[in-house]
Short mmCIF file of C-alpha atoms in Angstrom, two decimals:
data_model
loop_
_atom_site.label_atom_id
_atom_site.label_comp_id
_atom_site.label_asym_id
_atom_site.label_seq_id
_atom_site.Cartn_x
_atom_site.Cartn_y
_atom_site.Cartn_z
CA MET A 1 -0.04 0.11 -0.15
CA ALA A 2 1.53 3.32 -0.98
CA SER A 3 2.15 5.70 1.83
CA HIS A 4 0.37 9.34 1.65
CA ASN A 5 1.92 12.67 2.38
CA HIS A 6 1.46 14.02 5.82
CA ASN A 7 -0.56 17.14 4.27
CA SER A 8 -2.87 15.27 2.14
CA VAL A 9 -6.31 14.17 3.02
CA PRO A 10 -6.12 11.07 4.93
CA LYS A 11 -8.07 7.93 3.31
CA MET A 12 -11.42 7.21 4.98
CA GLY A 13 -12.93 3.87 5.39
CA ARG A 14 -15.82 2.36 7.49
CA TRP A 15 -13.53 2.26 10.51
CA GLY A 16 -11.96 5.57 10.28
CA ARG A 17 -8.61 7.08 9.07
CA GLN A 18 -7.05 4.49 7.10
CA SER A 19 -3.59 3.69 8.47
CA PRO A 20 -1.07 2.87 5.96
CA VAL A 21 1.92 0.67 7.05
CA LEU A 22 4.43 3.45 6.91
CA GLU A 23 4.30 7.29 7.36
CA PRO A 24 7.20 9.65 6.13
CA LEU A 25 7.36 11.44 9.27
CA ASP A 26 7.87 8.21 11.32
CA PRO A 27 10.54 6.10 9.33
CA GLN A 28 10.04 2.40 9.46
CA PRO A 29 11.18 -0.29 7.10
CA GLN A 30 9.39 -1.01 3.94
CA ALA A 31 6.61 -3.44 4.27
CA GLN A 32 7.56 -6.88 3.06
CA PRO A 33 5.30 -9.47 1.89
CA ALA A 34 4.41 -11.64 4.78
CA PRO A 35 6.68 -14.69 4.86
CA ALA A 36 5.20 -18.01 4.37
CA ILE A 37 4.12 -19.43 7.95
CA PRO A 38 5.30 -22.81 9.05
CA PRO A 39 2.47 -25.07 10.06
CA ARG A 40 3.80 -25.33 13.49
CA THR A 41 6.15 -23.30 15.69
CA PHE A 42 8.46 -24.85 18.27
CA MET A 43 9.47 -23.15 21.42
CA ARG A 44 13.00 -21.94 21.86
CA GLN A 45 14.06 -23.40 25.17
CA SER A 46 15.86 -21.56 27.69
CA SER A 47 19.30 -23.22 28.61
CA ILE A 48 18.61 -22.15 32.22
CA THR A 49 14.92 -22.90 32.75
CA LYS A 50 12.76 -25.13 30.51
CA ILE A 51 8.86 -24.49 30.97
CA GLY A 52 8.52 -28.26 30.67
CA ASN A 53 10.16 -28.67 33.94
CA MET A 54 7.97 -26.00 35.47
CA LEU A 55 6.96 -27.10 39.05
CA ASN A 56 3.53 -28.01 39.21
CA THR A 57 2.70 -28.12 43.02
CA ALA A 58 -0.94 -29.12 43.65
CA ILE A 59 -1.74 -28.80 47.26
CA ASN A 60 -4.88 -30.68 48.62
CA ILE A 61 -6.64 -27.88 50.59
CA ASN A 62 -9.64 -29.96 51.65
CA GLY A 63 -8.45 -30.02 55.10
CA ALA A 64 -7.60 -26.14 55.31
CA LYS A 65 -8.80 -25.01 58.53
CA LYS A 66 -11.48 -22.35 58.54
CA PRO A 67 -10.69 -19.07 59.74
CA GLN A 68 -13.26 -17.06 61.75
CA SER A 69 -15.36 -15.07 59.15
CA ASN A 70 -18.69 -13.52 58.81
CA GLY A 71 -19.50 -15.07 55.32
CA GLU A 72 -16.86 -13.39 53.45
CA ALA A 73 -14.37 -15.47 51.45
CA SER A 74 -10.87 -16.21 52.52
CA TRP A 75 -8.07 -17.17 50.36
CA CYS A 76 -6.25 -20.56 50.32
CA PHE A 77 -2.84 -21.43 48.46
CA SER A 78 -3.82 -23.82 45.62
CA GLN A 79 -0.70 -24.05 43.41
CA ILE A 80 2.43 -22.48 42.35
CA LYS A 81 4.02 -22.67 38.99
CA GLY A 82 7.79 -21.96 37.84
CA ALA A 83 11.20 -22.74 39.24
CA LEU A 84 11.46 -22.14 43.12
CA ASP A 85 15.29 -21.24 42.86
CA ASP A 86 16.37 -17.74 43.33
CA ASP A 87 18.53 -17.58 40.25
CA VAL A 88 15.97 -15.94 38.12
CA THR A 89 16.78 -15.16 34.48
CA ASP A 90 15.17 -12.02 32.86
CA ALA A 91 13.49 -14.26 30.11
CA ASP A 92 11.54 -16.13 32.72
CA ILE A 93 9.78 -13.17 34.38
CA ILE A 94 6.11 -13.29 33.67
CA SER A 95 4.72 -10.26 31.94
CA CYS A 96 1.00 -11.05 31.35
CA VAL A 97 -1.67 -13.25 32.74
CA GLU A 98 -4.93 -14.00 31.18
CA PHE A 99 -8.15 -16.39 31.89
CA ASN A 100 -10.15 -17.34 28.79
CA HIS A 101 -13.85 -16.83 28.91
CA ASP A 102 -14.94 -19.68 30.98
CA GLY A 103 -11.83 -20.04 32.85
CA GLU A 104 -10.95 -23.57 31.76
CA LEU A 105 -7.49 -22.12 30.21
CA LEU A 106 -5.14 -19.66 31.83
CA ALA A 107 -2.15 -18.22 29.69
CA THR A 108 0.81 -16.61 30.82
CA GLY A 109 3.47 -14.58 28.67
CA ASP A 110 6.94 -13.99 29.59
CA LYS A 111 9.85 -11.54 28.79
CA GLY A 112 11.27 -14.52 26.60
CA GLY A 113 8.69 -14.31 24.20
CA ARG A 114 7.05 -17.49 25.41
CA VAL A 115 3.36 -18.44 26.04
CA VAL A 116 2.29 -20.91 28.58
CA ILE A 117 -1.08 -22.24 28.64
CA PHE A 118 -2.58 -24.27 31.75
CA GLN A 119 -5.72 -26.27 31.78
CA ARG A 120 -8.18 -26.77 34.57
CA ASP A 121 -7.66 -30.14 36.10
CA PRO A 122 -11.08 -32.10 35.37
CA ALA A 123 -10.65 -33.91 38.87
CA SER A 124 -10.18 -30.97 40.68
CA LYS A 125 -13.26 -29.17 39.02
CA ALA A 126 -15.40 -32.44 39.86
CA ALA A 127 -14.15 -32.50 43.54
CA ASN A 128 -16.25 -31.19 46.11
CA PRO A 129 -15.63 -28.61 47.09
CA ARG A 130 -14.42 -27.59 43.75
CA ARG A 131 -10.64 -26.90 43.63
CA GLY A 132 -8.89 -24.50 41.32
CA GLU A 133 -5.86 -26.55 40.21
CA TYR A 134 -4.37 -26.08 36.59
CA ASN A 135 -1.73 -28.43 34.54
CA VAL A 136 0.48 -27.35 31.72
CA TYR A 137 -1.23 -27.56 28.51
CA SER A 138 0.72 -26.08 25.80
CA THR A 139 4.10 -24.01 25.49
CA PHE A 140 5.09 -22.23 22.38
CA GLN A 141 7.38 -19.48 21.26
CA SER A 142 5.30 -16.60 20.31
CA HIS A 143 7.83 -13.80 19.70
CA GLU A 144 11.26 -13.50 18.58
CA PRO A 145 13.86 -10.61 19.20
CA GLU A 146 14.09 -8.44 16.08
CA PHE A 147 16.08 -5.40 15.24
CA ASP A 148 14.99 -2.28 13.47
CA TYR A 149 17.91 -1.45 11.10
CA LEU A 150 16.46 1.93 10.07
CA LYS A 151 16.26 3.15 13.72
CA SER A 152 19.24 0.73 15.22
CA LEU A 153 16.72 -0.31 17.66
CA GLU A 154 16.21 -3.43 19.37
CA ILE A 155 12.69 -4.90 19.50
CA GLU A 156 12.38 -7.12 22.66
CA GLU A 157 10.46 -10.59 22.25
CA LYS A 158 8.73 -9.78 25.82
CA ILE A 159 4.87 -10.61 25.60
CA ASN A 160 3.14 -7.28 26.62
CA LYS A 161 -0.46 -8.61 26.40
CA ILE A 162 -2.56 -11.84 25.56
CA ARG A 163 -6.20 -11.69 24.91
CA TRP A 164 -8.43 -14.83 24.26
CA LEU A 165 -11.20 -15.03 21.44
CA GLN A 166 -14.53 -16.57 22.33
CA GLN A 167 -14.51 -20.15 21.96
CA LYS A 168 -16.79 -21.49 18.95
CA ASN A 169 -15.63 -25.18 18.33
CA PRO A 170 -13.01 -27.41 20.16
CA VAL A 171 -10.03 -24.95 18.91
CA HIS A 172 -8.94 -22.00 20.87
CA PHE A 173 -7.63 -18.72 19.40
CA LEU A 174 -5.79 -16.06 21.33
CA LEU A 175 -3.88 -12.73 20.57
CA SER A 176 -0.49 -12.07 21.82
CA THR A 177 1.67 -8.95 21.06
CA ASN A 178 5.14 -7.66 21.90
CA ASP A 179 6.19 -3.93 21.29
CA LYS A 180 5.33 -3.93 17.59
CA THR A 181 3.58 -7.16 16.26
CA VAL A 182 0.49 -8.97 17.02
CA LYS A 183 -0.11 -12.47 16.19
CA LEU A 184 -3.01 -14.76 16.07
CA TRP A 185 -2.53 -18.32 17.48
CA LYS A 186 -4.54 -21.16 17.02
CA VAL A 187 -4.28 -23.96 19.72
CA SER A 188 -5.80 -27.24 18.85
CA GLU A 189 -5.69 -30.94 20.08
CA ARG A 190 -4.89 -34.08 17.90
CA ASP A 191 -5.19 -37.48 19.13
CA LYS A 192 -5.35 -39.34 15.56
CA SER A 193 -3.12 -39.67 12.67
CA PHE A 194 -3.86 -41.28 9.36
CA GLU A 195 -1.42 -43.77 7.49
CA GLY A 196 -1.61 -45.99 4.35
CA TYR A 197 -1.63 -43.09 1.81
CA ASN A 198 -1.41 -44.06 -1.86
CA THR A 199 1.01 -41.16 -2.92
CA LYS A 200 3.13 -40.81 0.15
CA GLU A 201 5.31 -43.35 2.14
CA GLU A 202 5.11 -43.45 5.82
CA ASN A 203 8.12 -40.98 6.41
CA GLY A 204 6.31 -38.57 4.22
CA LEU A 205 8.29 -38.83 0.91
CA ILE A 206 6.12 -38.81 -2.24
CA ARG A 207 6.31 -42.19 -3.87
CA ASP A 208 7.09 -42.90 -7.47
CA PRO A 209 3.71 -43.26 -9.34
CA GLN A 210 5.12 -46.40 -11.28
CA ASN A 211 5.46 -48.10 -7.85
CA VAL A 212 1.76 -47.57 -7.03
CA THR A 213 0.48 -51.08 -7.98
CA ALA A 214 -2.71 -51.11 -6.07
CA LEU A 215 -4.83 -48.44 -4.06
CA ARG A 216 -5.16 -48.43 -0.32
CA VAL A 217 -7.66 -46.97 1.98
CA PRO A 218 -5.79 -45.03 4.56
CA SER A 219 -6.67 -45.90 8.11
CA VAL A 220 -6.93 -43.88 11.24
CA LYS A 221 -4.54 -44.51 14.10
CA GLN A 222 -5.04 -43.40 17.62
CA ILE A 223 -1.97 -41.53 19.14
CA PRO A 224 -1.16 -39.76 22.39
CA LEU A 225 -2.79 -36.38 22.74
CA MET A 226 -0.72 -33.64 21.14
CA VAL A 227 -1.51 -30.03 21.55
CA GLU A 228 -0.40 -27.82 18.66
CA ALA A 229 0.14 -24.02 18.66
CA SER A 230 0.13 -22.56 15.07
CA PRO A 231 0.27 -18.72 14.10
CA ARG A 232 -2.64 -18.06 11.90
CA ARG A 233 -2.22 -14.25 11.28
CA THR A 234 0.63 -11.74 11.69
CA PHE A 235 -0.44 -8.03 12.05
CA ALA A 236 2.76 -6.14 11.81
CA ASN A 237 4.43 -2.76 10.59
CA ALA A 238 1.25 -0.56 11.92
CA HIS A 239 2.92 0.95 15.09
CA THR A 240 5.69 3.54 15.34
CA TYR A 241 5.56 3.45 19.30
CA HIS A 242 5.24 0.54 21.61
CA ILE A 243 2.09 -1.10 21.76
CA ASN A 244 0.73 -1.35 25.35
CA SER A 245 -2.76 -2.86 24.63
CA ILE A 246 -4.80 -5.16 22.59
CA SER A 247 -8.55 -5.60 23.05
CA VAL A 248 -10.77 -8.02 21.05
CA ASN A 249 -14.36 -6.64 20.31
CA SER A 250 -17.48 -7.96 21.23
CA ASP A 251 -18.32 -8.88 17.65
CA GLN A 252 -15.34 -11.11 17.70
CA GLU A 253 -14.39 -10.04 14.11
CA THR A 254 -12.23 -6.90 14.92
CA PHE A 255 -9.57 -5.78 17.54
CA LEU A 256 -7.81 -2.62 18.64
CA SER A 257 -4.05 -1.93 19.23
CA ALA A 258 -3.06 0.88 21.04
CA ASP A 259 0.36 2.38 21.42
CA ASP A 260 1.81 5.68 23.21
CA LEU A 261 -0.06 7.74 20.38
CA ARG A 262 -2.24 6.10 18.31
CA ILE A 263 -4.89 3.45 18.42
CA ASN A 264 -5.16 1.18 15.28
CA LEU A 265 -8.49 -0.82 14.56
CA TRP A 266 -7.74 -4.25 12.64
CA HIS A 267 -9.79 -7.16 11.16
CA LEU A 268 -9.18 -10.63 12.09
CA GLU A 269 -8.93 -11.78 8.65
CA VAL A 270 -7.04 -8.89 7.32
CA VAL A 271 -3.29 -8.53 8.05
CA ASN A 272 -2.08 -5.98 5.47
CA GLN A 273 -4.08 -2.89 6.60
CA SER A 274 -5.62 -1.31 9.67
CA TYR A 275 -7.52 1.85 10.49
CA ASN A 276 -6.40 4.41 12.76
CA ILE A 277 -9.15 5.68 14.96
CA VAL A 278 -7.21 7.80 17.67
CA ASP A 279 -4.21 9.84 16.96
CA ILE A 280 -3.00 12.29 19.66
CA LYS A 281 0.44 12.81 18.24
CA PRO A 282 0.86 16.58 17.93
CA THR A 283 2.28 18.39 14.87
CA ASN A 284 5.23 19.37 16.79
CA MET A 285 6.35 16.74 18.96
CA GLU A 286 7.77 19.37 21.48
CA GLU A 287 4.30 20.06 22.35
CA LEU A 288 3.38 16.63 23.45
CA THR A 289 1.79 16.51 26.93
CA GLU A 290 0.42 13.08 27.35
CA VAL A 291 0.51 9.73 25.90
CA ILE A 292 -2.00 6.61 25.62
CA THR A 293 -1.50 4.03 28.64
CA ALA A 294 -4.08 1.47 28.00
CA ALA A 295 -7.18 0.94 25.91
CA GLU A 296 -10.34 -1.56 25.90
CA PHE A 297 -13.36 -2.43 23.90
CA HIS A 298 -16.80 -2.39 25.67
CA PRO A 299 -17.70 -5.89 26.70
CA THR A 300 -21.19 -5.77 24.85
CA GLU A 301 -21.26 -2.47 22.60
CA CYS A 302 -18.96 -3.14 19.67
CA ASN A 303 -18.97 0.48 18.87
CA VAL A 304 -17.77 1.89 22.08
CA PHE A 305 -14.10 1.49 23.68
CA VAL A 306 -12.32 3.64 26.08
CA TYR A 307 -8.51 4.78 26.68
CA SER A 308 -6.70 6.06 29.36
CA SER A 309 -3.71 8.82 29.41
CA SER A 310 -0.81 9.65 31.56
CA LYS A 311 -2.63 12.91 32.35
CA GLY A 312 -5.04 10.79 34.83
CA THR A 313 -7.93 10.92 32.29
CA ILE A 314 -10.33 8.26 30.81
CA ARG A 315 -11.81 8.97 27.32
CA LEU A 316 -14.86 6.97 25.91
CA CYS A 317 -15.33 7.06 22.20
CA ASP A 318 -18.20 6.14 20.15
CA MET A 319 -17.17 4.96 16.53
CA ARG A 320 -20.84 5.65 15.39
CA SER A 321 -20.59 9.41 16.00
CA ALA A 322 -17.25 9.83 13.95
CA ALA A 323 -15.07 7.58 11.93
CA LEU A 324 -12.10 9.33 13.61
CA CYS A 325 -12.36 9.11 17.47
CA ASP A 326 -9.83 12.01 18.14
CA ARG A 327 -12.71 13.68 19.81
CA HIS A 328 -14.16 11.67 22.65
CA SER A 329 -17.82 11.30 23.63
CA LYS A 330 -17.11 11.39 27.51
CA GLN A 331 -14.12 12.16 29.64
CA PHE A 332 -13.59 10.76 32.95
CA GLU A 333 -11.41 12.81 35.21
CA GLU A 334 -11.31 13.59 39.09
CA PRO A 335 -9.90 17.01 39.98
CA GLU A 336 -6.70 16.88 42.09
CA ASN A 337 -6.95 17.60 45.74
CA PRO A 338 -4.86 20.76 46.18
CA THR A 339 -3.82 19.66 49.61
CA ASN A 340 -1.88 16.53 47.87
CA ARG A 341 -0.12 18.59 45.13
CA SER A 342 3.31 17.90 45.08
CA PHE A 343 6.43 17.51 42.47
CA PHE A 344 5.03 14.00 42.00
CA SER A 345 1.39 14.66 41.30
CA GLU A 346 1.43 14.30 37.56
CA ILE A 347 3.45 10.98 37.56
CA ILE A 348 1.42 9.13 40.40
CA SER A 349 -1.74 10.34 38.59
CA SER A 350 -1.04 8.51 35.31
CA ILE A 351 -3.36 5.73 34.96
CA SER A 352 -1.63 2.25 34.27
CA ASP A 353 -4.65 0.07 33.42
CA VAL A 354 -8.27 0.47 32.76
CA LYS A 355 -10.78 -2.41 32.72
CA LEU A 356 -14.59 -2.22 31.90
CA SER A 357 -16.76 -4.31 34.16
CA ASN A 358 -18.49 -7.52 32.80
CA SER A 359 -21.98 -5.93 32.77
CA GLY A 360 -20.37 -2.95 30.93
CA ARG A 361 -21.83 -0.27 33.36
CA TYR A 362 -18.96 0.41 35.26
CA MET A 363 -14.82 0.52 34.99
CA ILE A 364 -11.96 0.58 37.02
CA SER A 365 -8.72 2.64 36.64
CA ARG A 366 -5.38 2.17 38.45
CA ASP A 367 -3.19 4.93 39.14
CA TYR A 368 0.26 4.55 41.34
CA LEU A 369 -1.33 4.87 44.70
CA SER A 370 -5.12 3.67 44.34
CA ILE A 371 -7.51 2.08 42.31
CA LYS A 372 -11.02 3.77 41.22
CA VAL A 373 -14.34 2.72 40.07
CA TRP A 374 -16.17 4.63 37.49
CA ASP A 375 -19.87 4.87 36.48
CA LEU A 376 -19.99 5.28 32.71
CA HIS A 377 -23.07 7.39 33.50
CA MET A 378 -20.90 9.90 35.52
CA GLU A 379 -18.00 11.73 34.21
CA THR A 380 -17.09 14.22 36.99
CA LYS A 381 -15.74 11.79 39.83
CA PRO A 382 -15.34 8.01 40.54
CA ILE A 383 -18.32 6.34 42.72
CA GLU A 384 -15.63 4.67 44.57
CA THR A 385 -11.84 5.34 45.45
CA TYR A 386 -9.69 2.68 47.21
CA PRO A 387 -6.19 3.66 48.39
CA VAL A 388 -3.87 0.75 47.45
CA HIS A 389 -0.71 1.55 49.00
CA GLU A 390 -1.03 5.01 50.68
CA TYR A 391 1.93 4.53 52.97
CA LEU A 392 4.19 5.16 50.16
CA ARG A 393 3.08 8.66 49.46
CA ALA A 394 5.90 9.62 52.16
CA LYS A 395 8.36 7.73 49.95
CA LEU A 396 7.83 8.95 46.61
CA CYS A 397 11.23 10.64 46.53
CA SER A 398 13.05 7.45 46.99
CA LEU A 399 10.62 5.55 44.61
CA TYR A 400 11.15 8.12 41.98
CA GLU A 401 15.11 7.59 42.35
CA ASN A 402 14.74 3.90 41.89
CA ASP A 403 12.19 4.31 39.21
CA CYS A 404 9.62 2.30 40.77
CA ILE A 405 7.29 5.15 40.56
CA PHE A 406 7.03 4.26 36.87
CA ASP A 407 5.92 0.66 37.44
CA LYS A 408 2.41 -0.34 35.74
CA PHE A 409 0.13 -2.06 38.08
CA GLU A 410 -2.78 -3.81 36.40
CA CYS A 411 -6.29 -4.31 37.83
CA CYS A 412 -9.07 -6.82 37.34
CA TRP A 413 -12.65 -7.49 38.09
CA ASN A 414 -14.14 -10.62 39.54
CA GLY A 415 -16.92 -12.43 37.49
CA LYS A 416 -19.86 -10.55 39.34
CA ASP A 417 -18.25 -7.30 39.10
CA SER A 418 -18.44 -7.33 43.12
CA SER A 419 -14.90 -7.28 43.99
CA ILE A 420 -11.50 -5.82 42.32
CA MET A 421 -7.95 -6.92 42.66
CA THR A 422 -4.60 -5.29 41.94
CA GLY A 423 -0.99 -5.48 43.18
CA SER A 424 1.39 -3.83 45.36
CA TYR A 425 5.03 -4.20 46.48
CA ASN A 426 6.68 -6.92 48.74
CA ASN A 427 4.61 -9.42 46.55
CA PHE A 428 1.45 -8.11 48.38
CA PHE A 429 -1.94 -7.85 46.39
CA ARG A 430 -5.09 -6.13 47.50
CA VAL A 431 -8.64 -7.52 47.09
CA PHE A 432 -11.50 -4.90 47.65
CA ASP A 433 -15.08 -6.10 48.26
CA ARG A 434 -17.39 -3.46 46.64
CA ASN A 435 -20.49 -4.50 48.79
CA SER A 436 -18.95 -4.64 52.32
CA LYS A 437 -16.42 -2.10 51.53
CA LYS A 438 -13.85 -4.29 53.21
CA ASP A 439 -10.35 -4.72 51.67
CA VAL A 440 -7.54 -7.15 52.61
CA THR A 441 -3.84 -7.38 51.82
CA LEU A 442 -2.24 -10.52 51.07
CA GLU A 443 1.06 -11.93 50.13
CA ALA A 444 2.18 -14.33 47.64
CA SER A 445 5.10 -15.84 49.34
CA ARG A 446 6.82 -19.22 49.05
CA ASP A 447 6.53 -19.51 52.82
CA ILE A 448 2.74 -20.49 52.19
CA ILE A 449 3.42 -23.22 49.68
CA LYS A 450 2.34 -25.78 52.20
CA PRO A 451 -0.74 -27.94 52.54
CA LYS A 452 -3.82 -26.52 54.34
CA THR A 453 -2.44 -22.91 54.13
CA VAL A 454 -4.95 -20.19 54.62
CA LEU A 455 -3.80 -16.89 53.63
CA LYS A 456 -3.12 -14.32 56.65
CA PRO A 457 -4.02 -10.82 56.06
CA ARG A 458 -0.95 -8.68 56.03
CA LYS A 459 -0.56 -4.95 57.50
CA VAL A 460 2.10 -2.47 57.03
CA CYS A 461 3.11 -0.26 59.90
CA THR A 462 3.95 3.24 58.83
CA GLY A 463 5.39 4.52 62.17
CA GLY A 464 5.19 4.18 65.86
CA LYS A 465 5.23 0.83 67.78
CA ARG A 466 5.02 -2.03 65.39
CA LYS A 467 2.71 -4.88 66.19
CA LYS A 468 3.67 -8.55 66.04
CA ASP A 469 2.03 -9.42 62.58
CA GLU A 470 2.67 -6.21 60.90
CA ILE A 471 5.83 -5.20 58.68
CA SER A 472 7.34 -2.00 58.68
CA VAL A 473 7.14 0.53 55.41
CA ASP A 474 11.15 0.48 55.59
CA CYS A 475 11.27 -3.18 55.23
CA LEU A 476 9.06 -3.63 52.04
CA ASP A 477 10.91 -5.20 49.29
CA PHE A 478 10.45 -3.02 46.21
CA ASN A 479 12.04 -5.59 43.74
CA LYS A 480 9.32 -7.98 44.58
CA LYS A 481 6.26 -6.66 42.80
CA ILE A 482 2.69 -7.97 41.65
CA LEU A 483 2.15 -6.18 38.49
CA HIS A 484 -0.11 -8.62 36.75
CA THR A 485 -3.10 -10.41 38.23
CA ALA A 486 -6.20 -12.24 36.68
CA TRP A 487 -9.69 -13.38 38.12
CA HIS A 488 -11.26 -16.46 37.03
CA PRO A 489 -14.25 -15.32 35.31
CA GLU A 490 -16.99 -17.62 37.10
CA GLU A 491 -15.31 -18.55 40.30
CA ASN A 492 -13.08 -17.15 43.16
CA ILE A 493 -9.73 -18.37 41.54
CA ILE A 494 -7.36 -16.02 41.15
CA ALA A 495 -3.74 -15.92 39.33
CA VAL A 496 -0.95 -13.81 40.52
CA ALA A 497 2.21 -13.34 38.77
CA ALA A 498 5.19 -12.92 41.17
CA THR A 499 8.55 -12.44 39.14
CA ASN A 500 8.92 -15.92 37.50
CA ASN A 501 6.31 -17.81 39.78
CA LEU A 502 2.63 -18.02 39.15
CA PHE A 503 0.86 -18.32 42.14
CA ILE A 504 -3.12 -19.59 41.90
CA PHE A 505 -5.15 -19.12 45.08
CA GLN A 506 -8.82 -20.03 45.57
CA ASP A 507 -11.48 -19.12 48.21
CA LYS A 508 -12.38 -21.10 51.41
CA PHE A 509 -15.79 -20.30 52.92
#
């Protein structure tokens, strides 16, 4: 596709501004014809850790002691995935976690470009009470490191996001993305093979027609179950900046990909063009004041999507009102409290994640110190605000010096939209109950990977005399952080990524 001059009238289409693969102002390599995709892709094994040797510790929690509770769920340890040694390579650090739509599969991506899929153990699902245990289902290498020769820039293989498509048949499809390229993967099972071909030998070589003296009826042979992951589409060369979000539309035909300054809309069947639906890039880059941090489609209305910015605003756009959504339909922003104004105000107000509720009525946004619940019918302020680690406000200076203040924490809903979860430091994660307004701080620690272990609430002491069960804010380990969490869409099963380990917890009433 030919590129257009920046001053010319942009092409328009059903979905908005047609986004040519290249633009003169943002030099990139010329688009090449898509290479032939091999039918199967094998994972590049790490010499230090092999996913096939991942620890799969299933703990029988039937006998876990019941803590005193008033009808609320308490959380129990279920499983831990990943090697338990302290020598962690950068490639093994988990970079995203995502349940599929029925919670039967759980996918993780890591900085080494690998995707690991876990499947719900049927025995644990049938047990009474039901247990949330998962086994390794498939592993494959999704992305490889690349090099942009025009910009002398390395493109990491790290998986930034994984999104599942709705399942329509026994085959599963998922989207995975690194900084530049989105890929559509097909995950399928095979337990049969065919033998006795007329034109091929058993080793796959083509037979000489002169040696074919009789016709054979091929037979079906039962083989051990094989799970194959094969790439079906590659959506590349459309982003000048790093992709931070992908989101599948409710129509299951289109998806969006967002980078720092633009959001593109793709059709799942078309790889050579996308439509630019949001572009906040200023004519003069010196005038740049904000970047896009996250974007997501509405769960039921295919024309609506939201995106958040580093200025702490969330914009809702409707593709029915205009093909180009540079002008938003609604803007959600809470005025800053003047008493909290400081040098770090703009940094900590940046929204790192936004998630619409399953009902589509609400959304949550995560900034550095808090998580907020918004009603889509009210733009002026959030209806609920939950402080995540307010005790860090006094430590913003040191957090700025060690770059922790730029950490991007994610957040998630439970299936009923009644609770929300997000991460913190020291491998703490926070669960907020919207009905009771109660919250709890829990820790994903190797000390709890024992049978019958109920997670004890953790408390942080900010000063004065420290109680026995409390931890001082000065003792928090900022190298241990929970950035990625996921909640089962139908049950109280949560997955928490802690460096190279994936913890799975479930409720115990």
